[in-house]
Backbone as JSON Lines, residues from 0, in Angstrom:
{"i":0,"aa":"M","n":[0.81,-1.2,0.0],"ca":[0.0,0.0,0.0],"c":[0.86,1.27,0.0]}
{"i":1,"aa":"V","n":[1.98,1.24,0.71],"ca":[2.86,2.41,0.77],"c":[3.39,2.75,-0.62]}
{"i":2,"aa":"V","n":[3.77,1.73,-1.39],"ca":[4.28,1.96,-2.75],"c":[3.2,2.61,-3.6]}
{"i":3,"aa":"E","n":[1.95,2.15,-3.47],"ca":[0.85,2.73,-4.23],"c":[0.66,4.2,-3.85]}
{"i":4,"aa":"I","n":[0.72,4.48,-2.55],"ca":[0.56,5.86,-2.09],"c":[1.69,6.73,-2.64]}
{"i":5,"aa":"L","n":[2.92,6.23,-2.58],"ca":[4.06,6.98,-3.1],"c":[3.89,7.28,-4.59]}
{"i":6,"aa":"N","n":[3.42,6.3,-5.33],"ca":[3.18,6.52,-6.77],"c":[2.13,7.6,-7.0]}
{"i":7,"aa":"E","n":[1.09,7.61,-6.16],"ca":[0.06,8.64,-6.27],"c":[0.61,10.01,-5.89]}
{"i":8,"aa":"I","n":[1.45,10.05,-4.87],"ca":[2.05,11.32,-4.44],"c":[2.89,11.91,-5.57]}
{"i":9,"aa":"R","n":[3.62,11.08,-6.28],"ca":[4.47,11.55,-7.38],"c":[3.67,12.22,-8.49]}
{"i":10,"aa":"K","n":[2.4,11.89,-8.59],"ca":[1.54,12.47,-9.64],"c":[1.03,13.85,-9.27]}
{"i":11,"aa":"L","n":[1.2,14.25,-8.02],"ca":[0.67,15.53,-7.56],"c":[1.52,16.7,-8.06]}
{"i":12,"aa":"N","n":[0.86,17.82,-8.37],"ca":[1.62,19.02,-8.68],"c":[2.05,19.66,-7.36]}
{"i":13,"aa":"E","n":[2.84,20.71,-7.44],"ca":[3.41,21.3,-6.23],"c":[2.32,21.77,-5.26]}
{"i":14,"aa":"R","n":[1.27,22.39,-5.76],"ca":[0.19,22.88,-4.9],"c":[-0.5,21.72,-4.17]}
{"i":15,"aa":"E","n":[-0.81,20.66,-4.92],"ca":[-1.45,19.5,-4.31],"c":[-0.54,18.83,-3.29]}
{"i":16,"aa":"L","n":[0.73,18.75,-3.61],"ca":[1.71,18.13,-2.72],"c":[1.83,18.9,-1.41]}
{"i":17,"aa":"L","n":[1.9,20.21,-1.51],"ca":[1.96,21.02,-0.3],"c":[0.69,20.84,0.54]}
{"i":18,"aa":"S","n":[-0.46,20.85,-0.11],"ca":[-1.73,20.65,0.61],"c":[-1.72,19.32,1.34]}
{"i":19,"aa":"Y","n":[-1.27,18.29,0.64],"ca":[-1.22,16.94,1.2],"c":[-0.36,16.91,2.46]}
{"i":20,"aa":"W","n":[0.84,17.48,2.4],"ca":[1.76,17.42,3.53],"c":[1.34,18.35,4.66]}
{"i":21,"aa":"I","n":[0.74,19.49,4.34],"ca":[0.25,20.39,5.39],"c":[-0.8,19.65,6.22]}
{"i":22,"aa":"K","n":[-1.78,19.1,5.55],"ca":[-2.83,18.36,6.26],"c":[-2.24,17.19,7.04]}
{"i":23,"aa":"G","n":[-1.26,16.52,6.44],"ca":[-0.63,15.39,7.11],"c":[0.1,15.78,8.38]}
{"i":24,"aa":"E","n":[0.8,16.9,8.34],"ca":[1.52,17.37,9.53],"c":[0.54,17.75,10.64]}
{"i":25,"aa":"Y","n":[-0.57,18.39,10.26],"ca":[-1.57,18.75,11.27],"c":[-2.24,17.5,11.86]}
{"i":26,"aa":"E","n":[-2.5,16.51,11.02],"ca":[-3.06,15.25,11.52],"c":[-2.09,14.56,12.47]}
{"i":27,"aa":"E","n":[-0.83,14.57,12.11],"ca":[0.19,13.96,12.96],"c":[0.26,14.68,14.31]}
{"i":28,"aa":"A","n":[0.19,16.0,14.28],"ca":[0.22,16.78,15.53],"c":[-0.95,16.36,16.43]}
{"i":29,"aa":"E","n":[-2.14,16.3,15.86],"ca":[-3.32,15.91,16.63],"c":[-3.15,14.51,17.22]}
{"i":30,"aa":"T","n":[-2.59,13.61,16.44],"ca":[-2.39,12.24,16.92],"c":[-1.43,12.21,18.1]}
{"i":31,"aa":"Y","n":[-0.31,12.92,18.0],"ca":[0.64,12.93,19.11],"c":[0.04,13.57,20.35]}
{"i":32,"aa":"W","n":[-0.74,14.63,20.18],"ca":[-1.38,15.25,21.35],"c":[-2.37,14.29,22.0]}
{"i":33,"aa":"K","n":[-3.09,13.52,21.18],"ca":[-4.02,12.54,21.73],"c":[-3.27,11.4,22.42]}
{"i":34,"aa":"L","n":[-2.13,11.02,21.86],"ca":[-1.3,10.0,22.52],"c":[-0.83,10.5,23.89]}
{"i":35,"aa":"A","n":[-0.48,11.78,23.97],"ca":[-0.08,12.35,25.26],"c":[-1.23,12.3,26.25]}
{"i":36,"aa":"E","n":[-2.43,12.64,25.8],"ca":[-3.61,12.56,26.67],"c":[-3.84,11.13,27.16]}
{"i":37,"aa":"R","n":[-3.73,10.19,26.24],"ca":[-3.95,8.79,26.59],"c":[-2.89,8.31,27.57]}
{"i":38,"aa":"A","n":[-1.65,8.71,27.34],"ca":[-0.57,8.33,28.25],"c":[-0.83,8.88,29.66]}
{"i":39,"aa":"K","n":[-1.36,10.09,29.72],"ca":[-1.69,10.69,31.03],"c":[-2.81,9.89,31.69]}
{"i":40,"aa":"E","n":[-3.85,9.53,30.92],"ca":[-4.96,8.74,31.46],"c":[-4.47,7.41,32.02]}
{"i":41,"aa":"L","n":[-3.46,6.84,31.37],"ca":[-2.92,5.55,31.8],"c":[-1.92,5.69,32.95]}
{"i":42,"aa":"G","n":[-1.61,6.93,33.32],"ca":[-0.67,7.16,34.43],"c":[0.77,6.85,34.05]}
{"i":43,"aa":"L","n":[1.11,6.98,32.79],"ca":[2.49,6.73,32.36],"c":[3.41,7.85,32.84]}
{"i":44,"aa":"P","n":[4.69,7.6,32.9],"ca":[5.64,8.61,33.39],"c":[5.59,9.9,32.57]}
{"i":45,"aa":"E","n":[5.94,10.99,33.21],"ca":[5.9,12.32,32.59],"c":[6.73,12.38,31.31]}
{"i":46,"aa":"R","n":[7.83,11.65,31.25],"ca":[8.68,11.68,30.06],"c":[7.91,11.23,28.81]}
{"i":47,"aa":"V","n":[7.01,10.25,28.97],"ca":[6.22,9.76,27.85],"c":[5.29,10.87,27.37]}
{"i":48,"aa":"L","n":[4.6,11.5,28.29],"ca":[3.69,12.59,27.94],"c":[4.45,13.73,27.27]}
{"i":49,"aa":"E","n":[5.57,14.12,27.85],"ca":[6.35,15.23,27.31],"c":[6.85,14.94,25.9]}
{"i":50,"aa":"T","n":[7.29,13.72,25.65],"ca":[7.78,13.36,24.32],"c":[6.66,13.45,23.29]}
{"i":51,"aa":"F","n":[5.5,12.86,23.6],"ca":[4.38,12.93,22.66],"c":[3.93,14.37,22.43]}
{"i":52,"aa":"K","n":[3.87,15.16,23.5],"ca":[3.43,16.56,23.35],"c":[4.43,17.33,22.5]}
{"i":53,"aa":"R","n":[5.71,17.14,22.75],"ca":[6.74,17.86,21.98],"c":[6.68,17.49,20.5]}
{"i":54,"aa":"L","n":[6.5,16.2,20.21],"ca":[6.41,15.77,18.81],"c":[5.17,16.36,18.15]}
{"i":55,"aa":"G","n":[4.08,16.46,18.9],"ca":[2.88,17.09,18.36],"c":[3.1,18.56,18.06]}
{"i":56,"aa":"D","n":[3.75,19.25,18.99],"ca":[4.04,20.68,18.79],"c":[4.94,20.88,17.57]}
{"i":57,"aa":"E","n":[5.95,20.03,17.42],"ca":[6.85,20.15,16.28],"c":[6.12,19.87,14.97]}
{"i":58,"aa":"S","n":[5.25,18.89,14.95],"ca":[4.49,18.59,13.74],"c":[3.6,19.77,13.35]}
{"i":59,"aa":"K","n":[3.01,20.4,14.35],"ca":[2.18,21.59,14.08],"c":[3.03,22.68,13.46]}
{"i":60,"aa":"R","n":[4.23,22.9,14.0],"ca":[5.13,23.91,13.43],"c":[5.52,23.56,11.99]}
{"i":61,"aa":"H","n":[5.72,22.27,11.72],"ca":[6.05,21.85,10.34],"c":[4.91,22.22,9.41]}
{"i":62,"aa":"G","n":[3.69,21.91,9.84],"ca":[2.51,22.24,9.04],"c":[2.42,23.75,8.81]}
{"i":63,"aa":"D","n":[2.68,24.52,9.86],"ca":[2.63,25.98,9.74],"c":[3.68,26.49,8.75]}
{"i":64,"aa":"E","n":[4.87,25.9,8.8],"ca":[5.95,26.31,7.9],"c":[5.58,26.03,6.44]}
{"i":65,"aa":"L","n":[5.04,24.84,6.2],"ca":[4.61,24.5,4.85],"c":[3.45,25.38,4.4]}
{"i":66,"aa":"Y","n":[2.54,25.66,5.32],"ca":[1.37,26.49,5.0],"c":[1.79,27.92,4.64]}
{"i":67,"aa":"K","n":[2.83,28.4,5.28],"ca":[3.35,29.74,4.96],"c":[3.83,29.78,3.51]}
{"i":68,"aa":"I","n":[4.55,28.76,3.09],"ca":[5.01,28.66,1.7],"c":[3.8,28.57,0.77]}
{"i":69,"aa":"Y","n":[2.84,27.76,1.17],"ca":[1.63,27.55,0.35],"c":[0.88,28.87,0.16]}
{"i":70,"aa":"R","n":[0.63,29.59,1.26],"ca":[-0.13,30.85,1.17],"c":[0.57,31.87,0.29]}
{"i":71,"aa":"K","n":[1.88,31.9,0.36],"ca":[2.65,32.85,-0.45],"c":[2.44,32.58,-1.95]}
{"i":72,"aa":"N","n":[2.31,31.31,-2.3],"ca":[2.21,30.94,-3.71],"c":[0.78,30.71,-4.21]}
{"i":73,"aa":"Y","n":[-0.12,30.27,-3.32],"ca":[-1.42,29.81,-3.78],"c":[-2.62,30.38,-3.04]}
{"i":74,"aa":"G","n":[-2.42,31.19,-2.02],"ca":[-3.54,31.69,-1.24],"c":[-3.82,30.81,-0.03]}
{"i":75,"aa":"D","n":[-4.96,31.04,0.62],"ca":[-5.26,30.38,1.89],"c":[-5.89,28.99,1.76]}
{"i":76,"aa":"E","n":[-6.67,28.77,0.72],"ca":[-7.45,27.54,0.64],"c":[-6.64,26.36,0.11]}
{"i":77,"aa":"L","n":[-6.56,25.32,0.94],"ca":[-5.83,24.12,0.54],"c":[-6.64,23.32,-0.48]}
{"i":78,"aa":"V","n":[-5.94,22.61,-1.34],"ca":[-6.56,21.73,-2.32],"c":[-6.91,20.41,-1.61]}
{"i":79,"aa":"D","n":[-8.04,19.84,-1.96],"ca":[-8.43,18.56,-1.39],"c":[-7.75,17.43,-2.18]}
{"i":80,"aa":"V","n":[-6.9,16.68,-1.51],"ca":[-6.17,15.58,-2.14],"c":[-6.7,14.28,-1.56]}
{"i":81,"aa":"K","n":[-7.11,13.37,-2.42],"ca":[-7.75,12.12,-2.0],"c":[-6.75,10.97,-1.92]}
{"i":82,"aa":"I","n":[-5.65,11.19,-1.24],"ca":[-4.64,10.14,-1.04],"c":[-4.47,9.96,0.46]}
{"i":83,"aa":"P","n":[-4.5,8.72,0.94],"ca":[-4.3,8.5,2.39],"c":[-2.95,9.06,2.84]}
{"i":84,"aa":"N","n":[-2.93,9.58,4.03],"ca":[-1.72,10.16,4.58],"c":[-0.77,9.06,5.04]}
{"i":85,"aa":"V","n":[0.39,9.0,4.43],"ca":[1.37,7.96,4.8],"c":[1.95,8.19,6.18]}
{"i":86,"aa":"E","n":[1.9,9.43,6.65],"ca":[2.51,9.73,7.94],"c":[1.51,9.6,9.09]}
{"i":87,"aa":"S","n":[0.27,9.38,8.76],"ca":[-0.74,9.27,9.79],"c":[-0.44,8.08,10.68]}
{"i":88,"aa":"L","n":[-0.46,8.32,11.96],"ca":[-0.13,7.27,12.92],"c":[-1.4,6.55,13.35]}
{"i":89,"aa":"N","n":[-1.57,5.34,12.9],"ca":[-2.77,4.57,13.24],"c":[-2.56,3.79,14.53]}
{"i":90,"aa":"V","n":[-2.3,4.54,15.6],"ca":[-1.95,3.88,16.85],"c":[-2.95,4.15,17.97]}
{"i":91,"aa":"L","n":[-3.78,5.17,17.81],"ca":[-4.67,5.53,18.92],"c":[-5.55,4.38,19.35]}
{"i":92,"aa":"G","n":[-6.11,3.66,18.38],"ca":[-6.99,2.54,18.71],"c":[-6.27,1.37,19.34]}
{"i":93,"aa":"K","n":[-4.94,1.37,19.28],"ca":[-4.16,0.27,19.84],"c":[-3.6,0.6,21.23]}
{"i":94,"aa":"F","n":[-3.88,1.8,21.72],"ca":[-3.26,2.28,22.94],"c":[-4.29,2.28,24.07]}
{"i":95,"aa":"W","n":[-4.64,1.09,24.52],"ca":[-5.67,0.95,25.55],"c":[-5.11,0.67,26.93]}
{"i":96,"aa":"K","n":[-3.92,0.12,26.98],"ca":[-3.34,-0.2,28.29],"c":[-1.84,0.07,28.25]}
{"i":97,"aa":"V","n":[-1.25,0.14,29.41],"ca":[0.16,0.47,29.53],"c":[1.03,-0.46,28.69]}
{"i":98,"aa":"E","n":[0.66,-1.73,28.64],"ca":[1.45,-2.72,27.91],"c":[1.49,-2.44,26.4]}
{"i":99,"aa":"D","n":[0.59,-1.63,25.9],"ca":[0.54,-1.31,24.47],"c":[1.6,-0.3,24.06]}
{"i":100,"aa":"L","n":[2.22,0.37,25.03],"ca":[3.12,1.47,24.72],"c":[4.24,1.07,23.77]}
{"i":101,"aa":"E","n":[4.85,-0.07,23.97],"ca":[5.97,-0.45,23.1],"c":[5.53,-0.58,21.65]}
{"i":102,"aa":"D","n":[4.37,-1.21,21.42],"ca":[3.86,-1.33,20.05],"c":[3.56,0.04,19.45]}
{"i":103,"aa":"V","n":[2.97,0.92,20.25],"ca":[2.65,2.27,19.8],"c":[3.93,3.0,19.39]}
{"i":104,"aa":"L","n":[4.95,2.88,20.2],"ca":[6.23,3.54,19.89],"c":[6.84,2.96,18.62]}
{"i":105,"aa":"Q","n":[6.77,1.64,18.44],"ca":[7.33,1.02,17.24],"c":[6.61,1.51,15.98]}
{"i":106,"aa":"I","n":[5.3,1.55,16.01],"ca":[4.52,2.02,14.86],"c":[4.84,3.49,14.57]}
{"i":107,"aa":"A","n":[4.92,4.3,15.61],"ca":[5.24,5.71,15.44],"c":[6.64,5.88,14.85]}
{"i":108,"aa":"M","n":[7.59,5.06,15.3],"ca":[8.95,5.13,14.76],"c":[8.95,4.79,13.27]}
{"i":109,"aa":"E","n":[8.23,3.76,12.9],"ca":[8.15,3.38,11.48],"c":[7.54,4.49,10.64]}
{"i":110,"aa":"S","n":[6.54,5.15,11.18],"ca":[5.9,6.26,10.48],"c":[6.87,7.42,10.27]}
{"i":111,"aa":"E","n":[7.63,7.74,11.3],"ca":[8.61,8.83,11.19],"c":[9.7,8.49,10.19]}
{"i":112,"aa":"K","n":[10.15,7.26,10.19],"ca":[11.19,6.82,9.25],"c":[10.67,6.94,7.81]}
{"i":113,"aa":"L","n":[9.43,6.51,7.6],"ca":[8.82,6.61,6.28],"c":[8.71,8.07,5.84]}
{"i":114,"aa":"A","n":[8.28,8.93,6.75],"ca":[8.15,10.35,6.42],"c":[9.5,10.95,6.05]}
{"i":115,"aa":"E","n":[10.53,10.59,6.8],"ca":[11.88,11.09,6.47],"c":[12.28,10.67,5.07]}
{"i":116,"aa":"T","n":[12.07,9.4,4.75],"ca":[12.43,8.88,3.43],"c":[11.69,9.61,2.33]}
{"i":117,"aa":"I","n":[10.4,9.82,2.54],"ca":[9.6,10.5,1.51],"c":[10.03,11.95,1.35]}
{"i":118,"aa":"Y","n":[10.25,12.65,2.45],"ca":[10.7,14.04,2.35],"c":[12.02,14.14,1.59]}
{"i":119,"aa":"R","n":[12.94,13.22,1.85],"ca":[14.22,13.25,1.14],"c":[14.03,12.98,-0.36]}
{"i":120,"aa":"K","n":[13.16,12.05,-0.67],"ca":[12.87,11.74,-2.08],"c":[12.22,12.95,-2.76]}
{"i":121,"aa":"L","n":[11.29,13.6,-2.07],"ca":[10.65,14.79,-2.63],"c":[11.66,15.9,-2.85]}
{"i":122,"aa":"A","n":[12.6,16.05,-1.94],"ca":[13.63,17.07,-2.09],"c":[14.47,16.81,-3.34]}
{"i":123,"aa":"E","n":[14.79,15.54,-3.59],"ca":[15.57,15.17,-4.78],"c":[14.83,15.53,-6.07]}
{"i":124,"aa":"E","n":[13.51,15.38,-6.04],"ca":[12.7,15.56,-7.25],"c":[12.17,16.98,-7.42]}
{"i":125,"aa":"C","n":[12.37,17.84,-6.41],"ca":[11.75,19.17,-6.39],"c":[12.61,20.19,-7.15]}
{"i":126,"aa":"E","n":[11.95,21.01,-7.96],"ca":[12.65,22.05,-8.7],"c":[12.65,23.39,-7.98]}
{"i":127,"aa":"N","n":[11.74,23.58,-7.03],"ca":[11.62,24.81,-6.27],"c":[12.66,24.77,-5.13]}
{"i":128,"aa":"D","n":[13.62,25.69,-5.17],"ca":[14.72,25.69,-4.19],"c":[14.23,25.86,-2.75]}
{"i":129,"aa":"V","n":[13.29,26.76,-2.55],"ca":[12.77,27.01,-1.19],"c":[12.07,25.76,-0.67]}
{"i":130,"aa":"L","n":[11.25,25.16,-1.5],"ca":[10.54,23.96,-1.09],"c":[11.5,22.79,-0.88]}
{"i":131,"aa":"R","n":[12.51,22.67,-1.73],"ca":[13.51,21.6,-1.56],"c":[14.2,21.72,-0.2]}
{"i":132,"aa":"E","n":[14.62,22.93,0.14],"ca":[15.27,23.15,1.44],"c":[14.31,22.85,2.59]}
{"i":133,"aa":"T","n":[13.06,23.2,2.41],"ca":[12.06,22.91,3.44],"c":[11.9,21.4,3.61]}
{"i":134,"aa":"Y","n":[11.82,20.68,2.5],"ca":[11.7,19.22,2.57],"c":[12.91,18.6,3.27]}
{"i":135,"aa":"L","n":[14.1,19.09,2.97],"ca":[15.3,18.55,3.62],"c":[15.29,18.85,5.12]}
{"i":136,"aa":"K","n":[14.85,20.05,5.48],"ca":[14.76,20.4,6.9],"c":[13.74,19.5,7.59]}
{"i":137,"aa":"L","n":[12.6,19.31,6.96],"ca":[11.57,18.45,7.54],"c":[12.05,17.0,7.65]}
{"i":138,"aa":"A","n":[12.81,16.54,6.67],"ca":[13.37,15.19,6.74],"c":[14.26,15.06,7.97]}
{"i":139,"aa":"D","n":[15.08,16.07,8.22],"ca":[15.95,16.05,9.4],"c":[15.13,16.04,10.69]}
{"i":140,"aa":"V","n":[14.05,16.8,10.71],"ca":[13.21,16.85,11.9],"c":[12.51,15.51,12.11]}
{"i":141,"aa":"E","n":[12.04,14.89,11.02],"ca":[11.41,13.57,11.14],"c":[12.42,12.56,11.67]}
{"i":142,"aa":"R","n":[13.67,12.7,11.26],"ca":[14.73,11.84,11.78],"c":[14.88,12.06,13.29]}
{"i":143,"aa":"G","n":[14.8,13.32,13.7],"ca":[14.86,13.63,15.12],"c":[13.68,13.03,15.89]}
{"i":144,"aa":"H","n":[12.5,13.03,15.28],"ca":[11.33,12.4,15.9],"c":[11.57,10.91,16.08]}
{"i":145,"aa":"Y","n":[12.1,10.28,15.04],"ca":[12.4,8.85,15.11],"c":[13.36,8.57,16.26]}
{"i":146,"aa":"E","n":[14.41,9.36,16.35],"ca":[15.41,9.15,17.4],"c":[14.83,9.39,18.79]}
{"i":147,"aa":"A","n":[13.96,10.4,18.93],"ca":[13.33,10.66,20.23],"c":[12.45,9.49,20.64]}
{"i":148,"aa":"L","n":[11.71,8.95,19.69],"ca":[10.85,7.79,19.98],"c":[11.69,6.56,20.31]}
{"i":149,"aa":"A","n":[12.81,6.39,19.59],"ca":[13.7,5.25,19.85],"c":[14.29,5.34,21.26]}
{"i":150,"aa":"R","n":[14.69,6.54,21.67],"ca":[15.23,6.73,23.03],"c":[14.16,6.43,24.07]}
{"i":151,"aa":"L","n":[12.95,6.9,23.81],"ca":[11.85,6.65,24.73],"c":[11.56,5.16,24.83]}
{"i":152,"aa":"R","n":[11.53,4.48,23.68],"ca":[11.28,3.05,23.67],"c":[12.36,2.3,24.45]}
{"i":153,"aa":"E","n":[13.59,2.68,24.25],"ca":[14.7,2.05,24.98],"c":[14.55,2.26,26.49]}
{"i":154,"aa":"A","n":[14.2,3.47,26.87],"ca":[14.01,3.76,28.29],"c":[12.86,2.95,28.87]}
{"i":155,"aa":"V","n":[11.76,2.85,28.13],"ca":[10.61,2.07,28.59],"c":[11.0,0.6,28.73]}
{"i":156,"aa":"N","n":[11.72,0.09,27.75],"ca":[12.15,-1.32,27.8],"c":[13.11,-1.6,28.95]}
{"i":157,"aa":"N","n":[13.87,-0.6,29.34],"ca":[14.83,-0.75,30.43],"c":[14.24,-0.35,31.78]}
{"i":158,"aa":"G","n":[12.93,-0.07,31.79],"ca":[12.25,0.26,33.03],"c":[12.59,1.61,33.62]}
{"i":159,"aa":"R","n":[13.01,2.54,32.75],"ca":[13.35,3.88,33.25],"c":[12.76,4.98,32.37]}
{"i":160,"aa":"P","n":[11.44,4.95,32.14],"ca":[10.85,6.0,31.31],"c":[10.83,7.31,32.05]}
């Protein structure tokens, strides 16, 4: 399914692509904030909540950064793109008990890794210098998200979250 989504993404023009990623970053932010809420409900350590909240805040900033570029070139209204978001974290429904945390972290890590890969590929294929630099910056940030989740997972596995 990921390959199919990537092929569909490649067919998008720059305006559609920006719309797609803006919405995706905002969806990711909402997901991380909800994960933080769920972690709090489960009584998980503060570090877990803080990590999810920080990743949500960063994703929101990514969306805002892309939206700024979009508004400069295309106005305020985003284009509706009918492609599933590859970065969307389908973990909320799996996070019902404390024991689910490791699986949630693994899925989130895989999502961040995929997003990094896609951003780097988009940067390679992009002709707009400003957008290319933005994609590379976002790829680096997604890499940072992956590493933050990996550190959190390691701490949880070692009993020191």
